C-alpha atoms as one frame of an Amber mdcrd trajectory, in Angstrom:
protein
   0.000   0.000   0.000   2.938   2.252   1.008   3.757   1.570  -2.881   0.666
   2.431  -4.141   0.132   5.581  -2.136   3.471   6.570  -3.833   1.897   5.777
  -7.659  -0.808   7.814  -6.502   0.797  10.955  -5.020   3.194  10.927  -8.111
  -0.139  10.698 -10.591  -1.553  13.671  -9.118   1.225  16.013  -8.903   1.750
  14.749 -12.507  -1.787  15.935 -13.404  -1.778  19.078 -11.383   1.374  20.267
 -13.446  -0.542  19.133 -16.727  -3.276  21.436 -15.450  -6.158  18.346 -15.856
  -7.997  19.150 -12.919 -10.849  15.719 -13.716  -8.202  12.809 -13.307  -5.996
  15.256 -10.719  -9.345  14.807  -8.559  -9.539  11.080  -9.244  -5.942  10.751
  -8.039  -6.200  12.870  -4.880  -9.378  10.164  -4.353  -6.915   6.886  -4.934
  -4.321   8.990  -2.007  -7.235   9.498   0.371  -8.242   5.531   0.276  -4.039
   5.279   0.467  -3.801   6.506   3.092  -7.089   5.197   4.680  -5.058   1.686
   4.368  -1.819   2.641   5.649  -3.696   3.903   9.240  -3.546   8.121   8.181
  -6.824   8.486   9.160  -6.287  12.501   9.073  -4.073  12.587   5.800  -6.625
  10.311   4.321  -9.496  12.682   5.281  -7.889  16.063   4.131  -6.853  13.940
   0.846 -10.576  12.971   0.383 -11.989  16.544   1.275  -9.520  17.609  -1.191
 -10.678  15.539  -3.681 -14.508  15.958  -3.128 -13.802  20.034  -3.358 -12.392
  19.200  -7.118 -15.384  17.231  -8.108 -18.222  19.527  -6.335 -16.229  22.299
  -8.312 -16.676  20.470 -11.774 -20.207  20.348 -11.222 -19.906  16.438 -11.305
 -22.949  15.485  -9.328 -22.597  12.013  -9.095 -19.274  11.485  -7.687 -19.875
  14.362  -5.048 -23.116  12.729  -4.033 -21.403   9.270  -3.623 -18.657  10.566
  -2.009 -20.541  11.825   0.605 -20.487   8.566   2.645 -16.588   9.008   2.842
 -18.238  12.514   4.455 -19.820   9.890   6.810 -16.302   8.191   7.523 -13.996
  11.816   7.598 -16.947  12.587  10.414 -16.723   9.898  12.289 -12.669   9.922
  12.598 -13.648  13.738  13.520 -15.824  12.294  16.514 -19.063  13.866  14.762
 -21.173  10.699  14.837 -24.161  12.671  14.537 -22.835  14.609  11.183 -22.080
  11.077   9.896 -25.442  10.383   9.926 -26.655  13.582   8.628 -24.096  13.054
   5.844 -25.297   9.481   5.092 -29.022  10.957   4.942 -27.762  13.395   2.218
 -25.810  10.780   0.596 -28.744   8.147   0.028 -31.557  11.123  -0.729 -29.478
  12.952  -3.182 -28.121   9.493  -4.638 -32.017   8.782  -4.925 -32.690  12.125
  -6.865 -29.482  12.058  -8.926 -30.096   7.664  -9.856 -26.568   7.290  -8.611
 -25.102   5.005  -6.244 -21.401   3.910  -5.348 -19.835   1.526  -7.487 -18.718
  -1.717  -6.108 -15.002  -0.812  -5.990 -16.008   1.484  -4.046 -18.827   0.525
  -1.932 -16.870  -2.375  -0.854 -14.212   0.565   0.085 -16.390   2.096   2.446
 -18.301  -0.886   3.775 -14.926  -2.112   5.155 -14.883   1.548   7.191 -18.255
   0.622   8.443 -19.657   3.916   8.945 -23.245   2.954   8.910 -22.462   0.270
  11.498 -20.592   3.084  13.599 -23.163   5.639  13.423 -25.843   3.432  14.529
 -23.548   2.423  17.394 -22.693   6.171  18.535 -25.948   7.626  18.277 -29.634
   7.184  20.321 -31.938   5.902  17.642 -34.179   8.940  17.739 -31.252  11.099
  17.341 -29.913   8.720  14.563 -33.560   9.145  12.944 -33.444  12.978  13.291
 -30.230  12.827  11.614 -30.595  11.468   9.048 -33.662  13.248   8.016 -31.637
  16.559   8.400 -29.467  15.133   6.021 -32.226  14.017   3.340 -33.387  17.553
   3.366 -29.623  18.963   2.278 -28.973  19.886  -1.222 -25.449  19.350  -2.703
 -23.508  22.196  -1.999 -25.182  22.038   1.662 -23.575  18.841   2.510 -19.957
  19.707   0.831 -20.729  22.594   3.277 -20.859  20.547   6.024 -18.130  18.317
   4.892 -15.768  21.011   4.566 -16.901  22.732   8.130 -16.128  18.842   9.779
 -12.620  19.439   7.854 -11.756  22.496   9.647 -11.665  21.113  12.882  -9.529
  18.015  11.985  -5.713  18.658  13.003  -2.784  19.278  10.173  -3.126  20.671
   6.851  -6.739  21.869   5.545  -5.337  22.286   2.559  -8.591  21.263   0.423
 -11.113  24.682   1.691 -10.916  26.367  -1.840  -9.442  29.801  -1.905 -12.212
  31.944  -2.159
């Protein structure tokens, strides 16, 4: 994995410098799940946020709606079981209205971070419900909005809050 995270780094500095922000974005996502495997839960999460930023910013709907679960897992290493839920909510309503869902590569990826599993563990089940209804009532740029306020508050380098 230590390997691999190197591929990936290398691949995205490699498409920064070519300017091609799409796969730049997809690599950032490879060093997130990288680093998710090699125990950097905080690396990881920046890496993802970074990555999520890139594809919210491309207008590509899918991939930022499906990559709002890994919202779910970045708020759970944050301690934010209850934003984890919200997240999820968002996540399945907005895959729901968009006819998207994770593919297997990566659904398998994120089942084996069990954040559903960890949210249901760390919350009451009314507060769970409430949750999660909060979070079906987010639109897009809501929930990056939340996923980039959980960011802030995780230690090191925030590096993926766009310059504004």
């Amino acid at each position: 994995t230590g390997d691999a995270l190197l591929i990936f780094e290398a691949a995205a500095d490699r498409f920064a410098e070519l300017g091609d922000v799409w796969y730049h974005a997809m690599a950032i996502g490879s060093v997130a799940w990288a680093r998710f495997a090699l125990g950097d839960m905080v690396g990881a999460s920046h890496k993802f946020v970074e990555s999520l930023v890139a594809y919210h910013a491309l207008r590509d709907v899918a991939t930022t709606a499906i990559s709002l679960q890994i919202g779910a897992i970045v708020a759970l290493e944050a301690g934010r079981p209850e934003d984890a839920a919200v997240l999820t909510g968002a996540m399945e309503a907005l895959g729901e209205r968009y006819g998207v869902k994770p593919p297997a590569g990566l659904a398998w990826l994120i089942k084996s971070r069990a954040p559903s599993e960890r949210v249901e563990a760390s919350l009451e089940p009314d507060v769970l419900t409430a949750a999660l209804e909060r979070g079906r009532r987010l639109s897009l740029d809501e929930a990056v909005e939340l996923v980039l306020r959980i960011e802030s508050g995780l230690p090191g380098d925030g590096s993926a809050t766009p310059n504004a």
